[in-house]
PDB file of C-alpha atoms in Angstrom:
ATOM      1  CA  MET X 195      82.984 103.191  21.431  1.00 97.00           C
ATOM      2  CA  VAL X 196      79.695 104.235  19.942  1.00 97.00           C
ATOM      3  CA  ALA X 197      77.581 106.746  22.176  1.00 96.00           C
ATOM      4  CA  LEU X 198      74.515 105.518  22.644  1.00 96.00           C
ATOM      5  CA  MET X 199      72.139 108.904  21.953  1.00 95.00           C
ATOM      6  CA  GLY X 200      68.737 110.371  22.167  1.00 93.00           C
ATOM      7  CA  PRO X 201      65.378 110.905  25.148  1.00 90.00           C
ATOM      8  CA  SER X 202      64.974 109.970  28.542  1.00 88.00           C
ATOM      9  CA  GLY X 203      62.529 106.728  28.019  1.00 89.00           C
ATOM     10  CA  SER X 204      63.726 106.134  24.331  1.00 91.00           C
ATOM     11  CA  GLY X 205      65.338 103.080  25.259  1.00 91.00           C
ATOM     12  CA  LYS X 206      69.009 103.207  26.067  1.00 92.00           C
ATOM     13  CA  SER X 207      69.269 101.972  29.566  1.00 90.00           C
ATOM     14  CA  THR X 208      66.669  98.974  28.182  1.00 91.00           C
ATOM     15  CA  LEU X 209      69.014  97.883  25.114  1.00 93.00           C
ATOM     16  CA  LEU X 210      71.890  98.060  28.506  1.00 93.00           C
ATOM     17  CA  HIS X 211      70.485  95.651  30.074  1.00 92.00           C
ATOM     18  CA  LEU X 212      69.739  93.400  27.359  1.00 93.00           C
ATOM     19  CA  LEU X 213      73.113  93.842  26.108  1.00 94.00           C
ATOM     20  CA  ALA X 214      74.208  92.835  29.326  1.00 93.00           C
ATOM     21  CA  GLY X 215      71.769  90.359  30.346  1.00 92.00           C
ATOM     22  CA  LEU X 216      70.171  91.397  33.356  1.00 91.00           C
ATOM     23  CA  ASP X 217      66.680  91.248  31.466  1.00 92.00           C
ATOM     24  CA  GLU X 218      65.691  89.191  28.187  1.00 92.00           C
ATOM     25  CA  PRO X 219      64.757  89.731  24.748  1.00 92.00           C
ATOM     26  CA  ASP X 220      61.257  89.854  23.682  1.00 92.00           C
ATOM     27  CA  GLY X 221      62.866  87.948  20.502  1.00 91.00           C
ATOM     28  CA  GLY X 222      66.802  87.263  18.874  1.00 92.00           C
ATOM     29  CA  GLN X 223      69.215  86.848  21.330  1.00 93.00           C
ATOM     30  CA  VAL X 224      72.790  88.825  22.324  1.00 94.00           C
ATOM     31  CA  GLU X 225      75.657  86.397  22.595  1.00 92.00           C
ATOM     32  CA  ILE X 226      79.325  87.052  23.581  1.00 89.00           C
ATOM     33  CA  GLY X 227      82.427  85.752  21.023  1.00 86.00           C
ATOM     34  CA  GLY X 228      79.650  83.249  20.001  1.00 91.00           C
ATOM     35  CA  LEU X 229      78.595  82.370  22.469  1.00 91.00           C
ATOM     36  CA  ARG X 230      75.022  82.813  23.911  1.00 93.00           C
ATOM     37  CA  LEU X 231      73.793  84.882  26.530  1.00 93.00           C
ATOM     38  CA  SER X 232      70.346  85.333  26.988  1.00 93.00           C
ATOM     39  CA  ARG X 233      68.127  82.785  27.596  1.00 93.00           C
ATOM     40  CA  ARG X 234      70.577  80.787  30.331  1.00 94.00           C
ATOM     41  CA  PRO X 235      69.986  79.914  33.676  1.00 94.00           C
ATOM     42  CA  GLU X 236      71.115  83.218  36.057  1.00 93.00           C
ATOM     43  CA  ALA X 237      74.510  82.140  37.013  1.00 92.00           C
ATOM     44  CA  VAL X 238      75.635  81.132  34.023  1.00 93.00           C
ATOM     45  CA  ARG X 239      74.352  85.023  32.962  1.00 92.00           C
ATOM     46  CA  ALA X 240      76.438  86.079  36.094  1.00 91.00           C
ATOM     47  CA  ALA X 241      79.462  84.449  35.004  1.00 89.00           C
ATOM     48  CA  MET X 242      79.863  85.646  31.444  1.00 91.00           C
ATOM     49  CA  ARG X 243      78.913  88.598  32.687  1.00 90.00           C
ATOM     50  CA  ALA X 244      82.227  88.995  35.060  1.00 88.00           C
ATOM     51  CA  ARG X 245      84.515  87.428  32.162  1.00 87.00           C
ATOM     52  CA  HIS X 246      83.742  89.793  29.769  1.00 92.00           C
ATOM     53  CA  ILE X 247      80.912  92.875  30.223  1.00 93.00           C
ATOM     54  CA  GLY X 248      82.056  95.785  32.128  1.00 92.00           C
ATOM     55  CA  VAL X 249      78.947  96.889  33.484  1.00 92.00           C
ATOM     56  CA  PHE X 250      78.276 100.725  34.514  1.00 90.00           C
ATOM     57  CA  MET X 251      74.446 101.348  35.244  1.00 86.00           C
ATOM     58  CA  GLN X 252      73.019 104.519  37.039  1.00 77.00           C
ATOM     59  CA  SER X 253      72.812 103.733  40.187  1.00 79.00           C
ATOM     60  CA  GLY X 254      72.925  99.949  41.974  1.00 82.00           C
ATOM     61  CA  ASN X 255      76.600  99.810  40.937  1.00 88.00           C
ATOM     62  CA  LEU X 256      78.407  99.022  45.013  1.00 94.00           C
ATOM     63  CA  ILE X 257      77.652  97.161  47.223  1.00 95.00           C
ATOM     64  CA  ASP X 258      76.325  99.427  50.379  1.00 95.00           C
ATOM     65  CA  HIS X 259      77.804  97.126  52.717  1.00 97.00           C
ATOM     66  CA  LEU X 260      81.376  96.773  51.732  1.00 96.00           C
ATOM     67  CA  THR X 261      84.555  99.762  51.288  1.00 96.00           C
ATOM     68  CA  VAL X 262      85.484 100.721  47.513  1.00 95.00           C
ATOM     69  CA  ALA X 263      88.524  98.429  47.756  1.00 93.00           C
ATOM     70  CA  GLU X 264      86.683  95.294  49.001  1.00 94.00           C
ATOM     71  CA  ASN X 265      83.805  96.035  45.944  1.00 94.00           C
ATOM     72  CA  ILE X 266      87.185  96.445  43.762  1.00 93.00           C
ATOM     73  CA  ARG X 267      88.367  93.083  44.903  1.00 92.00           C
ATOM     74  CA  LEU X 268      85.078  91.767  44.310  1.00 92.00           C
ATOM     75  CA  GLN X 269      84.388  92.146  41.274  1.00 91.00           C
ATOM     76  CA  GLN X 270      88.358  90.946  40.428  1.00 91.00           C
ATOM     77  CA  LYS X 271      87.160  87.955  41.629  1.00 90.00           C
ATOM     78  CA  LEU X 272      84.485  87.563  40.681  1.00 88.00           C
ATOM     79  CA  ALA X 273      86.063  88.110  36.944  1.00 87.00           C
ATOM     80  CA  GLY X 274      89.131  84.883  38.824  1.00 85.00           C
ATOM     81  CA  LYS X 275      91.211  87.291  38.484  1.00 82.00           C
ATOM     82  CA  ARG X 276      93.451  88.768  41.637  1.00 75.00           C
ATOM     83  CA  ASP X 277      95.709  92.007  40.939  1.00 70.00           C
ATOM     84  CA  GLY X 278      95.423  94.527  43.524  1.00 71.00           C
ATOM     85  CA  GLU X 279      98.119  96.560  42.246  1.00 84.00           C
ATOM     86  CA  LEU X 280      95.151  97.252  39.252  1.00 84.00           C
ATOM     87  CA  ALA X 281      92.738  97.988  41.783  1.00 86.00           C
ATOM     88  CA  SER X 282      95.674 100.361  43.106  1.00 88.00           C
ATOM     89  CA  ALA X 283      95.336 101.955  40.099  1.00 90.00           C
ATOM     90  CA  LEU X 284      92.139 102.276  38.812  1.00 88.00           C
ATOM     91  CA  ALA X 285      91.713 103.916  42.418  1.00 89.00           C
ATOM     92  CA  ALA X 286      94.524 106.517  41.934  1.00 90.00           C
ATOM     93  CA  ARG X 287      92.734 107.163  38.501  1.00 86.00           C
ATOM     94  CA  PHE X 288      90.119 107.866  39.179  1.00 87.00           C
ATOM     95  CA  GLY X 289      91.041 110.506  42.397  1.00 88.00           C
ATOM     96  CA  LEU X 290      89.482 107.675  44.931  1.00 93.00           C
ATOM     97  CA  SER X 291      92.899 106.206  46.343  1.00 93.00           C
ATOM     98  CA  ALA X 292      91.759 108.918  49.426  1.00 94.00           C
ATOM     99  CA  HIS X 293      88.431 106.735  49.563  1.00 95.00           C
ATOM    100  CA  TRP X 294      89.530 102.853  49.501  1.00 92.00           C
ATOM    101  CA  ASN X 295      87.906 101.956  52.665  1.00 95.00           C
ATOM    102  CA  ALA X 296      85.425 104.234  52.187  1.00 96.00           C
ATOM    103  CA  LEU X 297      81.985 102.616  52.201  1.00 96.00           C
ATOM    104  CA  PRO X 298      79.384 104.378  49.738  1.00 95.00           C
ATOM    105  CA  SER X 299      77.571 105.271  52.082  1.00 95.00           C
ATOM    106  CA  GLU X 300      80.504 107.701  52.848  1.00 96.00           C
ATOM    107  CA  LEU X 301      80.754 108.728  49.469  1.00 93.00           C
ATOM    108  CA  SER X 302      79.631 111.974  47.835  1.00 89.00           C
ATOM    109  CA  GLY X 303      77.336 111.450  43.673  1.00 85.00           C
ATOM    110  CA  GLY X 304      80.537 111.600  42.261  1.00 85.00           C
ATOM    111  CA  GLU X 305      83.027 110.027  43.641  1.00 90.00           C
ATOM    112  CA  THR X 306      79.809 107.007  44.313  1.00 91.00           C
ATOM    113  CA  ALA X 307      79.327 107.595  40.054  1.00 87.00           C
ATOM    114  CA  ARG X 308      83.409 107.690  39.743  1.00 88.00           C
ATOM    115  CA  ALA X 309      83.918 103.848  42.458  1.00 93.00           C
ATOM    116  CA  GLY X 310      81.340 102.269  40.257  1.00 92.00           C
ATOM    117  CA  LEU X 311      83.706 102.708  36.739  1.00 90.00           C
ATOM    118  CA  ALA X 312      86.370 101.506  39.270  1.00 92.00           C
ATOM    119  CA  VAL X 313      84.323  98.226  40.176  1.00 93.00           C
ATOM    120  CA  ALA X 314      83.425  97.974  36.017  1.00 93.00           C
ATOM    121  CA  LEU X 315      86.475  97.962  34.561  1.00 92.00           C
ATOM    122  CA  ALA X 316      88.389  95.933  37.355  1.00 91.00           C
ATOM    123  CA  ALA X 317      88.539  92.469  36.217  1.00 88.00           C
ATOM    124  CA  GLU X 318      89.520  94.344  32.045  1.00 90.00           C
ATOM    125  CA  PRO X 319      86.287  93.779  30.420  1.00 92.00           C
ATOM    126  CA  GLN X 320      86.340  92.862  26.669  1.00 93.00           C
ATOM    127  CA  ILE X 321      83.441  95.055  26.650  1.00 95.00           C
ATOM    128  CA  LEU X 322      82.259  97.788  28.805  1.00 95.00           C
ATOM    129  CA  LEU X 323      79.055  98.431  28.791  1.00 96.00           C
ATOM    130  CA  CYS X 324      78.333 102.251  30.158  1.00 95.00           C
ATOM    131  CA  ASP X 325      75.191 104.177  31.114  1.00 93.00           C
ATOM    132  CA  GLU X 326      75.833 108.151  31.973  1.00 90.00           C
ATOM    133  CA  PRO X 327      79.023 107.721  32.985  1.00 88.00           C
ATOM    134  CA  THR X 328      79.703 111.429  33.605  1.00 87.00           C
ATOM    135  CA  ALA X 329      76.249 112.599  34.554  1.00 85.00           C
ATOM    136  CA  GLU X 330      77.204 112.665  38.219  1.00 79.00           C
ATOM    137  CA  VAL X 331      80.705 114.465  38.358  1.00 83.00           C
ATOM    138  CA  ASP X 332      82.622 118.078  37.652  1.00 85.00           C
ATOM    139  CA  ALA X 333      83.833 118.786  34.785  1.00 87.00           C
ATOM    140  CA  GLU X 334      87.738 117.721  35.667  1.00 85.00           C
ATOM    141  CA  ASN X 335      86.550 113.947  36.730  1.00 82.00           C
ATOM    142  CA  GLU X 336      84.132 114.024  33.126  1.00 86.00           C
ATOM    143  CA  ARG X 337      87.186 114.195  31.124  1.00 87.00           C
ATOM    144  CA  ARG X 338      89.468 111.457  33.430  1.00 84.00           C
ATOM    145  CA  ILE X 339      86.939 109.071  32.497  1.00 86.00           C
ATOM    146  CA  ILE X 340      86.165 110.467  28.690  1.00 90.00           C
ATOM    147  CA  ASP X 341      90.236 109.910  28.565  1.00 89.00           C
ATOM    148  CA  ASP X 342      90.192 106.850  30.659  1.00 88.00           C
ATOM    149  CA  LEU X 343      87.601 105.697  27.815  1.00 91.00           C
ATOM    150  CA  VAL X 344      89.598 106.669  25.569  1.00 93.00           C
ATOM    151  CA  ALA X 345      92.878 105.112  26.032  1.00 90.00           C
ATOM    152  CA  ARG X 346      90.516 101.456  27.108  1.00 90.00           C
ATOM    153  CA  ARG X 347      89.159 101.416  23.665  1.00 94.00           C
ATOM    154  CA  LYS X 348      92.211 101.488  21.377  1.00 94.00           C
ATOM    155  CA  ASP X 349      93.769  99.475  23.437  1.00 91.00           C
ATOM    156  CA  GLY X 350      90.508  97.020  22.499  1.00 93.00           C
ATOM    157  CA  THR X 351      87.770  97.319  25.325  1.00 94.00           C
ATOM    158  CA  ALA X 352      84.691  97.704  22.753  1.00 96.00           C
ATOM    159  CA  ILE X 353      82.267 100.415  24.702  1.00 97.00           C
ATOM    160  CA  LEU X 354      78.937 101.423  24.192  1.00 97.00           C
ATOM    161  CA  VAL X 355      77.378 104.544  26.572  1.00 96.00           C
ATOM    162  CA  ALA X 356      74.484 106.132  26.840  1.00 95.00           C
ATOM    163  CA  THR X 357      75.440 109.588  27.676  1.00 93.00           C
ATOM    164  CA  HIS X 358      73.018 112.525  27.271  1.00 90.00           C
ATOM    165  CA  SER X 359      77.107 114.773  27.123  1.00 89.00           C
ATOM    166  CA  PRO X 360      77.928 116.482  24.153  1.00 91.00           C
ATOM    167  CA  ILE X 361      81.611 115.976  25.273  1.00 91.00           C
ATOM    168  CA  VAL X 362      81.053 111.858  25.237  1.00 92.00           C
ATOM    169  CA  SER X 363      79.397 111.314  22.354  1.00 93.00           C
ATOM    170  CA  GLN X 364      82.369 113.702  20.499  1.00 94.00           C
ATOM    171  CA  ALA X 365      84.780 111.293  21.783  1.00 94.00           C
ATOM    172  CA  ALA X 366      82.775 108.548  20.427  1.00 96.00           C
ATOM    173  CA  ASP X 367      83.507 107.149  17.169  1.00 96.00           C
ATOM    174  CA  ARG X 368      80.722 106.432  16.405  1.00 97.00           C
ATOM    175  CA  ILE X 369      76.682 107.494  17.398  1.00 97.00           C
ATOM    176  CA  LEU X 370      73.442 106.016  17.398  1.00 96.00           C
ATOM    177  CA  ARG X 371      70.788 107.731  17.510  1.00 95.00           C
ATOM    178  CA  LEU X 372      67.791 105.916  19.948  1.00 93.00           C
ATOM    179  CA  ARG X 373      63.484 107.466  19.648  1.00 90.00           C
ATOM    180  CA  ASP X 374      60.701 105.044  21.202  1.00 89.00           C
ATOM    181  CA  GLY X 375      62.606 102.169  20.758  1.00 86.00           C
ATOM    182  CA  ARG X 376      64.341 102.531  17.561  1.00 89.00           C
ATOM    183  CA  PHE X 377      67.427 103.644  15.665  1.00 92.00           C
TER     184      PHE X 377
END
């Protein structure tokens, strides 16, 4: 688990977008498990992302016209994994069971963030990229999210977390500091 820290505008979100295959690097390439992700058609990058990478960004993690349950199940379907028990367990883990059938517009900011993280974890990715996963949550839910990330790290998930939170960075094995796009 690596914490990526730096001031706003330092390039943290850009780096996450590059690693997720959402943007193309100006030079070099991004690989996942020895397979090139960058400079491939979007459909190929999307399929690789669905199978291997959980992505949690600061916004846009949920599809507005789908319920929490449908968002989680869609991610599983895209990755070729259907596990209703895992979907329910994720909802329970992040305190969303009561909002299982809620649309994103019916959720608070913290609930939306937790639902987005549940979606990112729905396919049990090998790699998890998180952009400020605790920015919209209270202290209790921040602890819950950190505990979940630590448990996933112990189970072998590679995690990169862009954060300003000292609590999140303390849970990391390593801290990388970015300033003006440079480590």
